């Protein structure tokens, strides 16, 4: 009976679509858990190799000033879960709560960003049909009459989707982009993952942001294993990240569609 049960379990595992596939997830550690779990449910061996570490901004000055003057803004734009977390954390630390946002409309890019907002009991007033910044710009409410509309955009300190600032400004909006968090490249690959790369045991590497692609390549070069990439499937979450893959890694093999989950 035991042998039959073991055989049955092995057969069920073998039927999973990613059985026998080893996937490296390069997202920041605090963002990768859900994706790793999904991959494992599909039978993959998922290895978390965080190429980025997320941290507070170098200075809170601009963010604090914006929070102190929230009543001046008509819209608040979030393009990432990090932006939401760090903005609301700072809002709370300054003695405010989410009721301070009651009169401000909120726009988000992506279902995961919208879901994170709901975790704080806030609901997005607008989310574009596609999960990219170009879609937000093209379908922004009342976009033909934004003159004088004041928008607050908490963003990555090094700059992120600059086209949002540029295009909405051209449409007449007064948009204030404030550094809310920063992301830095990690400096070491976990030893077990480094050995797996060097031994050619990695089948797929997944990327969810352009910066992650660059950080990953520097890490791979540091262990002199860039030669293994030609035998690895490179998977991207969307067109902007795919562009970085083509520029830095010279190709992309899989691109998620829609841009909400990386499906390989």
PDB file of C-alpha atoms in Angstrom:
ATOM      1  CA  UNK A   1       0.000   0.000   0.000  1.00  0.00           C
ATOM      2  CA  UNK A   2       2.814   2.412   0.929  1.00  0.00           C
ATOM      3  CA  UNK A   3       4.542   1.736  -2.401  1.00  0.00           C
ATOM      4  CA  UNK A   4       1.282   2.380  -4.247  1.00  0.00           C
ATOM      5  CA  UNK A   5       0.739   5.666  -2.393  1.00  0.00           C
ATOM      6  CA  UNK A   6       4.293   6.823  -3.127  1.00  0.00           C
ATOM      7  CA  UNK A   7       3.892   5.890  -6.790  1.00  0.00           C
ATOM      8  CA  UNK A   8       0.552   7.712  -6.959  1.00  0.00           C
ATOM      9  CA  UNK A   9       2.098  10.833  -5.396  1.00  0.00           C
ATOM     10  CA  UNK A  10       4.989  10.728  -7.869  1.00  0.00           C
ATOM     11  CA  UNK A  11       2.581  10.389 -10.808  1.00  0.00           C
ATOM     12  CA  UNK A  12       0.571  13.385  -9.605  1.00  0.00           C
ATOM     13  CA  UNK A  13       3.752  15.443  -9.246  1.00  0.00           C
ATOM     14  CA  UNK A  14       4.905  14.440 -12.722  1.00  0.00           C
ATOM     15  CA  UNK A  15       1.651  15.748 -14.206  1.00  0.00           C
ATOM     16  CA  UNK A  16       2.238  19.268 -12.936  1.00  0.00           C
ATOM     17  CA  UNK A  17       3.137  21.620 -15.809  1.00  0.00           C
ATOM     18  CA  UNK A  18       6.459  22.808 -14.352  1.00  0.00           C
ATOM     19  CA  UNK A  19       7.564  19.521 -12.834  1.00  0.00           C
ATOM     20  CA  UNK A  20      11.342  19.183 -13.065  1.00  0.00           C
ATOM     21  CA  UNK A  21      11.851  22.864 -13.948  1.00  0.00           C
ATOM     22  CA  UNK A  22      14.125  25.015 -11.757  1.00  0.00           C
ATOM     23  CA  UNK A  23      13.120  28.692 -11.751  1.00  0.00           C
ATOM     24  CA  UNK A  24      15.041  31.606 -10.262  1.00  0.00           C
ATOM     25  CA  UNK A  25      12.899  34.509  -9.016  1.00  0.00           C
ATOM     26  CA  UNK A  26      14.830  37.783  -8.922  1.00  0.00           C
ATOM     27  CA  UNK A  27      12.290  40.064  -7.225  1.00  0.00           C
ATOM     28  CA  UNK A  28      13.001  41.750  -3.905  1.00  0.00           C
ATOM     29  CA  UNK A  29      12.558  39.256  -1.075  1.00  0.00           C
ATOM     30  CA  UNK A  30       9.480  40.966   0.377  1.00  0.00           C
ATOM     31  CA  UNK A  31       7.698  40.732  -2.984  1.00  0.00           C
ATOM     32  CA  UNK A  32       8.594  37.240  -4.165  1.00  0.00           C
ATOM     33  CA  UNK A  33       6.769  34.953  -1.709  1.00  0.00           C
ATOM     34  CA  UNK A  34       3.475  34.763  -3.609  1.00  0.00           C
ATOM     35  CA  UNK A  35       5.164  34.109  -6.936  1.00  0.00           C
ATOM     36  CA  UNK A  36       7.434  31.441  -5.458  1.00  0.00           C
ATOM     37  CA  UNK A  37       4.381  29.720  -3.960  1.00  0.00           C
ATOM     38  CA  UNK A  38       2.565  29.760  -7.316  1.00  0.00           C
ATOM     39  CA  UNK A  39       5.557  28.260  -9.085  1.00  0.00           C
ATOM     40  CA  UNK A  40       5.839  25.516  -6.488  1.00  0.00           C
ATOM     41  CA  UNK A  41       2.131  24.732  -6.841  1.00  0.00           C
ATOM     42  CA  UNK A  42       2.812  24.130 -10.544  1.00  0.00           C
ATOM     43  CA  UNK A  43       5.604  21.700  -9.697  1.00  0.00           C
ATOM     44  CA  UNK A  44       8.648  23.921 -10.194  1.00  0.00           C
ATOM     45  CA  UNK A  45      11.652  24.157  -7.931  1.00  0.00           C
ATOM     46  CA  UNK A  46      11.610  27.904  -7.204  1.00  0.00           C
ATOM     47  CA  UNK A  47      14.749  29.633  -5.946  1.00  0.00           C
ATOM     48  CA  UNK A  48      14.506  33.149  -4.533  1.00  0.00           C
ATOM     49  CA  UNK A  49      17.484  35.258  -5.590  1.00  0.00           C
ATOM     50  CA  UNK A  50      16.678  38.787  -4.542  1.00  0.00           C
ATOM     51  CA  UNK A  51      18.562  41.190  -6.813  1.00  0.00           C
ATOM     52  CA  UNK A  52      17.088  44.303  -5.188  1.00  0.00           C
ATOM     53  CA  UNK A  53      16.690  45.517  -1.631  1.00  0.00           C
ATOM     54  CA  UNK A  54      13.951  48.071  -0.945  1.00  0.00           C
ATOM     55  CA  UNK A  55      14.629  50.875   1.547  1.00  0.00           C
ATOM     56  CA  UNK A  56      13.303  54.288   2.662  1.00  0.00           C
ATOM     57  CA  UNK A  57      14.323  57.339   0.602  1.00  0.00           C
ATOM     58  CA  UNK A  58      17.564  59.153   1.349  1.00  0.00           C
ATOM     59  CA  UNK A  59      15.496  62.114   2.576  1.00  0.00           C
ATOM     60  CA  UNK A  60      11.851  62.384   3.585  1.00  0.00           C
ATOM     61  CA  UNK A  61      11.770  66.165   3.087  1.00  0.00           C
ATOM     62  CA  UNK A  62       9.778  66.282  -0.169  1.00  0.00           C
ATOM     63  CA  UNK A  63       7.454  63.472   0.860  1.00  0.00           C
ATOM     64  CA  UNK A  64       6.763  65.062   4.241  1.00  0.00           C
ATOM     65  CA  UNK A  65       6.018  68.397   2.592  1.00  0.00           C
ATOM     66  CA  UNK A  66       3.580  66.734   0.193  1.00  0.00           C
ATOM     67  CA  UNK A  67       1.826  64.887   3.035  1.00  0.00           C
ATOM     68  CA  UNK A  68       1.516  68.121   5.007  1.00  0.00           C
ATOM     69  CA  UNK A  69      -0.263  69.651   2.012  1.00  0.00           C
ATOM     70  CA  UNK A  70      -2.442  66.758   0.898  1.00  0.00           C
ATOM     71  CA  UNK A  71      -5.513  68.976   0.727  1.00  0.00           C
ATOM     72  CA  UNK A  72      -3.977  70.698  -2.310  1.00  0.00           C
ATOM     73  CA  UNK A  73      -4.022  67.575  -4.478  1.00  0.00           C
ATOM     74  CA  UNK A  74      -6.822  66.241  -6.658  1.00  0.00           C
ATOM     75  CA  UNK A  75      -5.210  62.904  -7.523  1.00  0.00           C
ATOM     76  CA  UNK A  76      -2.737  60.456  -6.021  1.00  0.00           C
ATOM     77  CA  UNK A  77      -1.009  58.001  -8.390  1.00  0.00           C
ATOM     78  CA  UNK A  78       0.544  54.705  -7.317  1.00  0.00           C
ATOM     79  CA  UNK A  79       2.430  52.514  -9.783  1.00  0.00           C
ATOM     80  CA  UNK A  80       3.800  49.933  -7.338  1.00  0.00           C
ATOM     81  CA  UNK A  81       3.041  48.190  -4.073  1.00  0.00           C
ATOM     82  CA  UNK A  82       6.270  49.673  -2.687  1.00  0.00           C
ATOM     83  CA  UNK A  83       4.982  53.176  -3.360  1.00  0.00           C
ATOM     84  CA  UNK A  84       1.809  52.407  -1.425  1.00  0.00           C
ATOM     85  CA  UNK A  85       3.579  50.796   1.525  1.00  0.00           C
ATOM     86  CA  UNK A  86       6.208  53.488   2.009  1.00  0.00           C
ATOM     87  CA  UNK A  87       3.800  56.369   1.409  1.00  0.00           C
ATOM     88  CA  UNK A  88       1.199  55.118   3.887  1.00  0.00           C
ATOM     89  CA  UNK A  89       3.845  54.149   6.422  1.00  0.00           C
ATOM     90  CA  UNK A  90       5.183  57.695   6.343  1.00  0.00           C
ATOM     91  CA  UNK A  91       1.664  59.130   6.444  1.00  0.00           C
ATOM     92  CA  UNK A  92       1.021  57.210   9.663  1.00  0.00           C
ATOM     93  CA  UNK A  93       4.369  58.086  11.224  1.00  0.00           C
ATOM     94  CA  UNK A  94       3.552  61.771  10.769  1.00  0.00           C
ATOM     95  CA  UNK A  95       0.365  61.369  12.774  1.00  0.00           C
ATOM     96  CA  UNK A  96      -2.147  61.081   9.925  1.00  0.00           C
ATOM     97  CA  UNK A  97      -4.303  58.177   8.829  1.00  0.00           C
ATOM     98  CA  UNK A  98      -5.993  57.140   5.604  1.00  0.00           C
ATOM     99  CA  UNK A  99      -8.909  59.499   6.272  1.00  0.00           C
ATOM    100  CA  UNK A 100      -6.533  62.250   5.144  1.00  0.00           C
ATOM    101  CA  UNK A 101      -7.008  60.832   1.630  1.00  0.00           C
ATOM    102  CA  UNK A 102     -10.805  60.968   1.700  1.00  0.00           C
ATOM    103  CA  UNK A 103     -11.066  63.880  -0.740  1.00  0.00           C
ATOM    104  CA  UNK A 104      -8.287  62.735  -3.079  1.00  0.00           C
ATOM    105  CA  UNK A 105      -8.932  60.419  -6.013  1.00  0.00           C
ATOM    106  CA  UNK A 106      -6.493  57.536  -6.312  1.00  0.00           C
ATOM    107  CA  UNK A 107      -5.185  55.979  -9.524  1.00  0.00           C
ATOM    108  CA  UNK A 108      -3.205  52.735  -9.578  1.00  0.00           C
ATOM    109  CA  UNK A 109      -1.360  50.749 -12.245  1.00  0.00           C
ATOM    110  CA  UNK A 110      -1.850  46.995 -12.008  1.00  0.00           C
ATOM    111  CA  UNK A 111      -4.073  44.574 -10.128  1.00  0.00           C
ATOM    112  CA  UNK A 112      -1.455  43.822  -7.474  1.00  0.00           C
ATOM    113  CA  UNK A 113      -1.129  47.530  -6.754  1.00  0.00           C
ATOM    114  CA  UNK A 114      -4.920  47.830  -6.502  1.00  0.00           C
ATOM    115  CA  UNK A 115      -5.042  44.820  -4.188  1.00  0.00           C
ATOM    116  CA  UNK A 116      -2.367  46.306  -1.925  1.00  0.00           C
ATOM    117  CA  UNK A 117      -4.380  49.525  -1.725  1.00  0.00           C
ATOM    118  CA  UNK A 118      -7.455  47.525  -0.689  1.00  0.00           C
ATOM    119  CA  UNK A 119      -5.404  45.911   2.076  1.00  0.00           C
ATOM    120  CA  UNK A 120      -5.336  49.387   3.641  1.00  0.00           C
ATOM    121  CA  UNK A 121      -9.125  49.679   3.192  1.00  0.00           C
ATOM    122  CA  UNK A 122      -8.692  52.093   0.304  1.00  0.00           C
ATOM    123  CA  UNK A 123     -10.224  51.688  -3.145  1.00  0.00           C
ATOM    124  CA  UNK A 124      -8.771  52.961  -6.395  1.00  0.00           C
ATOM    125  CA  UNK A 125     -10.912  55.446  -8.294  1.00  0.00           C
ATOM    126  CA  UNK A 126      -9.157  54.588 -11.528  1.00  0.00           C
ATOM    127  CA  UNK A 127      -7.056  51.741 -12.897  1.00  0.00           C
ATOM    128  CA  UNK A 128      -6.087  51.621 -16.596  1.00  0.00           C
ATOM    129  CA  UNK A 129      -7.194  48.667 -18.736  1.00  0.00           C
ATOM    130  CA  UNK A 130      -3.583  47.554 -19.258  1.00  0.00           C
ATOM    131  CA  UNK A 131      -1.027  47.256 -16.471  1.00  0.00           C
ATOM    132  CA  UNK A 132       1.509  49.717 -17.885  1.00  0.00           C
ATOM    133  CA  UNK A 133       2.038  53.450 -17.424  1.00  0.00           C
ATOM    134  CA  UNK A 134       1.286  54.233 -21.076  1.00  0.00           C
ATOM    135  CA  UNK A 135      -2.218  52.895 -20.566  1.00  0.00           C
ATOM    136  CA  UNK A 136      -2.690  55.105 -17.500  1.00  0.00           C
ATOM    137  CA  UNK A 137      -1.721  58.159 -19.531  1.00  0.00           C
ATOM    138  CA  UNK A 138      -3.883  57.241 -22.523  1.00  0.00           C
ATOM    139  CA  UNK A 139      -7.006  56.587 -20.468  1.00  0.00           C
ATOM    140  CA  UNK A 140      -6.594  58.960 -17.513  1.00  0.00           C
ATOM    141  CA  UNK A 141      -9.987  60.436 -16.506  1.00  0.00           C
ATOM    142  CA  UNK A 142     -10.813  63.791 -18.078  1.00  0.00           C
ATOM    143  CA  UNK A 143      -7.389  63.746 -19.779  1.00  0.00           C
ATOM    144  CA  UNK A 144      -8.419  66.414 -22.291  1.00  0.00           C
ATOM    145  CA  UNK A 145      -9.165  68.869 -19.525  1.00  0.00           C
ATOM    146  CA  UNK A 146      -6.417  68.434 -16.910  1.00  0.00           C
ATOM    147  CA  UNK A 147      -5.329  72.051 -16.799  1.00  0.00           C
ATOM    148  CA  UNK A 148      -4.856  73.004 -13.142  1.00  0.00           C
ATOM    149  CA  UNK A 149      -5.365  69.424 -11.898  1.00  0.00           C
ATOM    150  CA  UNK A 150      -2.879  68.763  -9.108  1.00  0.00           C
ATOM    151  CA  UNK A 151      -1.451  65.262  -8.922  1.00  0.00           C
ATOM    152  CA  UNK A 152       0.834  63.690  -6.322  1.00  0.00           C
ATOM    153  CA  UNK A 153       3.007  60.839  -7.555  1.00  0.00           C
ATOM    154  CA  UNK A 154       5.018  58.950  -4.870  1.00  0.00           C
ATOM    155  CA  UNK A 155       7.789  57.237  -6.816  1.00  0.00           C
ATOM    156  CA  UNK A 156      11.133  55.491  -6.723  1.00  0.00           C
ATOM    157  CA  UNK A 157      13.871  57.875  -5.573  1.00  0.00           C
ATOM    158  CA  UNK A 158      16.008  57.282  -8.664  1.00  0.00           C
ATOM    159  CA  UNK A 159      13.025  58.041 -10.871  1.00  0.00           C
ATOM    160  CA  UNK A 160      10.697  55.517 -12.362  1.00  0.00           C
ATOM    161  CA  UNK A 161       8.026  55.936 -14.964  1.00  0.00           C
ATOM    162  CA  UNK A 162       9.064  59.431 -16.018  1.00  0.00           C
ATOM    163  CA  UNK A 163       6.645  59.349 -18.938  1.00  0.00           C
ATOM    164  CA  UNK A 164       3.809  59.762 -16.424  1.00  0.00           C
ATOM    165  CA  UNK A 165       5.241  63.079 -15.260  1.00  0.00           C
ATOM    166  CA  UNK A 166       6.097  64.283 -18.747  1.00  0.00           C
ATOM    167  CA  UNK A 167       2.878  63.305 -20.499  1.00  0.00           C
ATOM    168  CA  UNK A 168       0.443  64.421 -17.803  1.00  0.00           C
ATOM    169  CA  UNK A 169       2.315  67.743 -17.569  1.00  0.00           C
ATOM    170  CA  UNK A 170       1.886  68.187 -21.332  1.00  0.00           C
ATOM    171  CA  UNK A 171      -1.839  67.609 -20.813  1.00  0.00           C
ATOM    172  CA  UNK A 172      -1.916  70.526 -18.370  1.00  0.00           C
ATOM    173  CA  UNK A 173      -1.721  68.749 -15.032  1.00  0.00           C
ATOM    174  CA  UNK A 174       0.483  69.996 -12.219  1.00  0.00           C
ATOM    175  CA  UNK A 175       2.192  66.792 -11.125  1.00  0.00           C
ATOM    176  CA  UNK A 176       4.520  66.545  -8.153  1.00  0.00           C
ATOM    177  CA  UNK A 177       6.731  63.444  -8.148  1.00  0.00           C
ATOM    178  CA  UNK A 178       8.231  62.818  -4.720  1.00  0.00           C
ATOM    179  CA  UNK A 179      10.892  60.233  -3.766  1.00  0.00           C
ATOM    180  CA  UNK A 180       9.161  57.725  -1.513  1.00  0.00           C
ATOM    181  CA  UNK A 181      11.453  54.680  -1.505  1.00  0.00           C
ATOM    182  CA  UNK A 182      14.649  53.470  -3.099  1.00  0.00           C
ATOM    183  CA  UNK A 183      15.842  50.174  -4.512  1.00  0.00           C
ATOM    184  CA  UNK A 184      19.470  49.107  -4.505  1.00  0.00           C
ATOM    185  CA  UNK A 185      21.248  46.183  -6.096  1.00  0.00           C
ATOM    186  CA  UNK A 186      22.212  43.344  -3.790  1.00  0.00           C
ATOM    187  CA  UNK A 187      25.892  42.440  -3.840  1.00  0.00           C
ATOM    188  CA  UNK A 188      25.961  38.648  -3.428  1.00  0.00           C
ATOM    189  CA  UNK A 189      24.270  35.590  -4.862  1.00  0.00           C
ATOM    190  CA  UNK A 190      23.298  32.956  -2.277  1.00  0.00           C
ATOM    191  CA  UNK A 191      26.038  30.269  -2.497  1.00  0.00           C
ATOM    192  CA  UNK A 192      23.657  27.416  -3.380  1.00  0.00           C
ATOM    193  CA  UNK A 193      22.144  29.426  -6.250  1.00  0.00           C
ATOM    194  CA  UNK A 194      25.594  30.477  -7.474  1.00  0.00           C
ATOM    195  CA  UNK A 195      26.615  26.815  -7.619  1.00  0.00           C
ATOM    196  CA  UNK A 196      23.402  25.915  -9.457  1.00  0.00           C
ATOM    197  CA  UNK A 197      24.118  28.555 -12.115  1.00  0.00           C
ATOM    198  CA  UNK A 198      27.720  27.427 -12.507  1.00  0.00           C
ATOM    199  CA  UNK A 199      26.607  23.798 -12.806  1.00  0.00           C
ATOM    200  CA  UNK A 200      24.014  24.666 -15.472  1.00  0.00           C
ATOM    201  CA  UNK A 201      21.084  23.532 -13.331  1.00  0.00           C
ATOM    202  CA  UNK A 202      18.871  26.620 -13.785  1.00  0.00           C
ATOM    203  CA  UNK A 203      16.149  26.394 -16.435  1.00  0.00           C
ATOM    204  CA  UNK A 204      14.378  29.767 -16.149  1.00  0.00           C
ATOM    205  CA  UNK A 205      15.121  33.211 -14.704  1.00  0.00           C
ATOM    206  CA  UNK A 206      12.202  35.605 -14.167  1.00  0.00           C
ATOM    207  CA  UNK A 207      12.351  39.399 -14.155  1.00  0.00           C
ATOM    208  CA  UNK A 208       9.756  41.912 -12.936  1.00  0.00           C
ATOM    209  CA  UNK A 209      11.558  45.236 -13.475  1.00  0.00           C
ATOM    210  CA  UNK A 210      14.268  46.731 -15.718  1.00  0.00           C
ATOM    211  CA  UNK A 211      16.553  47.502 -12.779  1.00  0.00           C
ATOM    212  CA  UNK A 212      16.419  43.887 -11.645  1.00  0.00           C
ATOM    213  CA  UNK A 213      17.757  42.819 -15.034  1.00  0.00           C
ATOM    214  CA  UNK A 214      20.824  45.043 -14.672  1.00  0.00           C
ATOM    215  CA  UNK A 215      21.462  44.002 -11.080  1.00  0.00           C
ATOM    216  CA  UNK A 216      21.120  40.335 -11.996  1.00  0.00           C
ATOM    217  CA  UNK A 217      23.646  40.626 -14.806  1.00  0.00           C
ATOM    218  CA  UNK A 218      26.203  42.251 -12.517  1.00  0.00           C
ATOM    219  CA  UNK A 219      25.745  39.430 -10.007  1.00  0.00           C
ATOM    220  CA  UNK A 220      26.130  36.752 -12.680  1.00  0.00           C
ATOM    221  CA  UNK A 221      29.296  38.425 -13.954  1.00  0.00           C
ATOM    222  CA  UNK A 222      30.669  38.512 -10.407  1.00  0.00           C
ATOM    223  CA  UNK A 223      30.695  34.702 -10.328  1.00  0.00           C
ATOM    224  CA  UNK A 224      31.869  34.464 -13.965  1.00  0.00           C
ATOM    225  CA  UNK A 225      28.728  32.593 -15.000  1.00  0.00           C
ATOM    226  CA  UNK A 226      27.285  34.856 -17.697  1.00  0.00           C
ATOM    227  CA  UNK A 227      28.114  32.141 -20.242  1.00  0.00           C
ATOM    228  CA  UNK A 228      25.298  29.947 -18.859  1.00  0.00           C
ATOM    229  CA  UNK A 229      22.572  32.417 -19.885  1.00  0.00           C
ATOM    230  CA  UNK A 230      22.454  31.114 -23.452  1.00  0.00           C
ATOM    231  CA  UNK A 231      20.917  27.888 -22.135  1.00  0.00           C
ATOM    232  CA  UNK A 232      18.435  29.544 -19.748  1.00  0.00           C
ATOM    233  CA  UNK A 233      14.918  30.740 -20.551  1.00  0.00           C
ATOM    234  CA  UNK A 234      14.601  34.476 -19.822  1.00  0.00           C
ATOM    235  CA  UNK A 235      11.085  35.419 -18.712  1.00  0.00           C
ATOM    236  CA  UNK A 236       9.820  38.992 -18.365  1.00  0.00           C
ATOM    237  CA  UNK A 237       6.740  40.463 -16.726  1.00  0.00           C
ATOM    238  CA  UNK A 238       6.057  43.046 -19.443  1.00  0.00           C
ATOM    239  CA  UNK A 239       7.293  45.152 -22.373  1.00  0.00           C
ATOM    240  CA  UNK A 240       9.431  47.623 -20.405  1.00  0.00           C
ATOM    241  CA  UNK A 241      11.265  44.819 -18.613  1.00  0.00           C
ATOM    242  CA  UNK A 242      11.545  42.910 -21.884  1.00  0.00           C
ATOM    243  CA  UNK A 243      13.281  45.907 -23.441  1.00  0.00           C
ATOM    244  CA  UNK A 244      15.860  45.819 -20.630  1.00  0.00           C
ATOM    245  CA  UNK A 245      16.342  42.082 -21.161  1.00  0.00           C
ATOM    246  CA  UNK A 246      17.040  42.621 -24.855  1.00  0.00           C
ATOM    247  CA  UNK A 247      19.435  45.458 -24.116  1.00  0.00           C
ATOM    248  CA  UNK A 248      21.399  43.779 -21.319  1.00  0.00           C
ATOM    249  CA  UNK A 249      20.909  40.042 -21.822  1.00  0.00           C
ATOM    250  CA  UNK A 250      20.465  40.284 -25.620  1.00  0.00           C
ATOM    251  CA  UNK A 251      17.114  38.503 -25.700  1.00  0.00           C
ATOM    252  CA  UNK A 252      13.845  37.660 -23.957  1.00  0.00           C
ATOM    253  CA  UNK A 253      12.121  34.287 -24.414  1.00  0.00           C
ATOM    254  CA  UNK A 254       8.819  34.711 -22.564  1.00  0.00           C
ATOM    255  CA  UNK A 255       6.736  37.801 -21.803  1.00  0.00           C
ATOM    256  CA  UNK A 256       3.711  37.666 -19.510  1.00  0.00           C
ATOM    257  CA  UNK A 257       0.335  38.608 -20.963  1.00  0.00           C
ATOM    258  CA  UNK A 258      -1.485  40.242 -19.283  1.00  0.00           C
ATOM    259  CA  UNK A 259       1.228  42.045 -17.312  1.00  0.00           C
ATOM    260  CA  UNK A 260      -0.002  40.986 -13.872  1.00  0.00           C
ATOM    261  CA  UNK A 261       1.517  37.535 -13.397  1.00  0.00           C
ATOM    262  CA  UNK A 262       4.604  36.071 -14.918  1.00  0.00           C
ATOM    263  CA  UNK A 263       3.443  32.862 -16.583  1.00  0.00           C
ATOM    264  CA  UNK A 264       6.121  30.524 -17.908  1.00  0.00           C
TER     265      UNK A 264
END
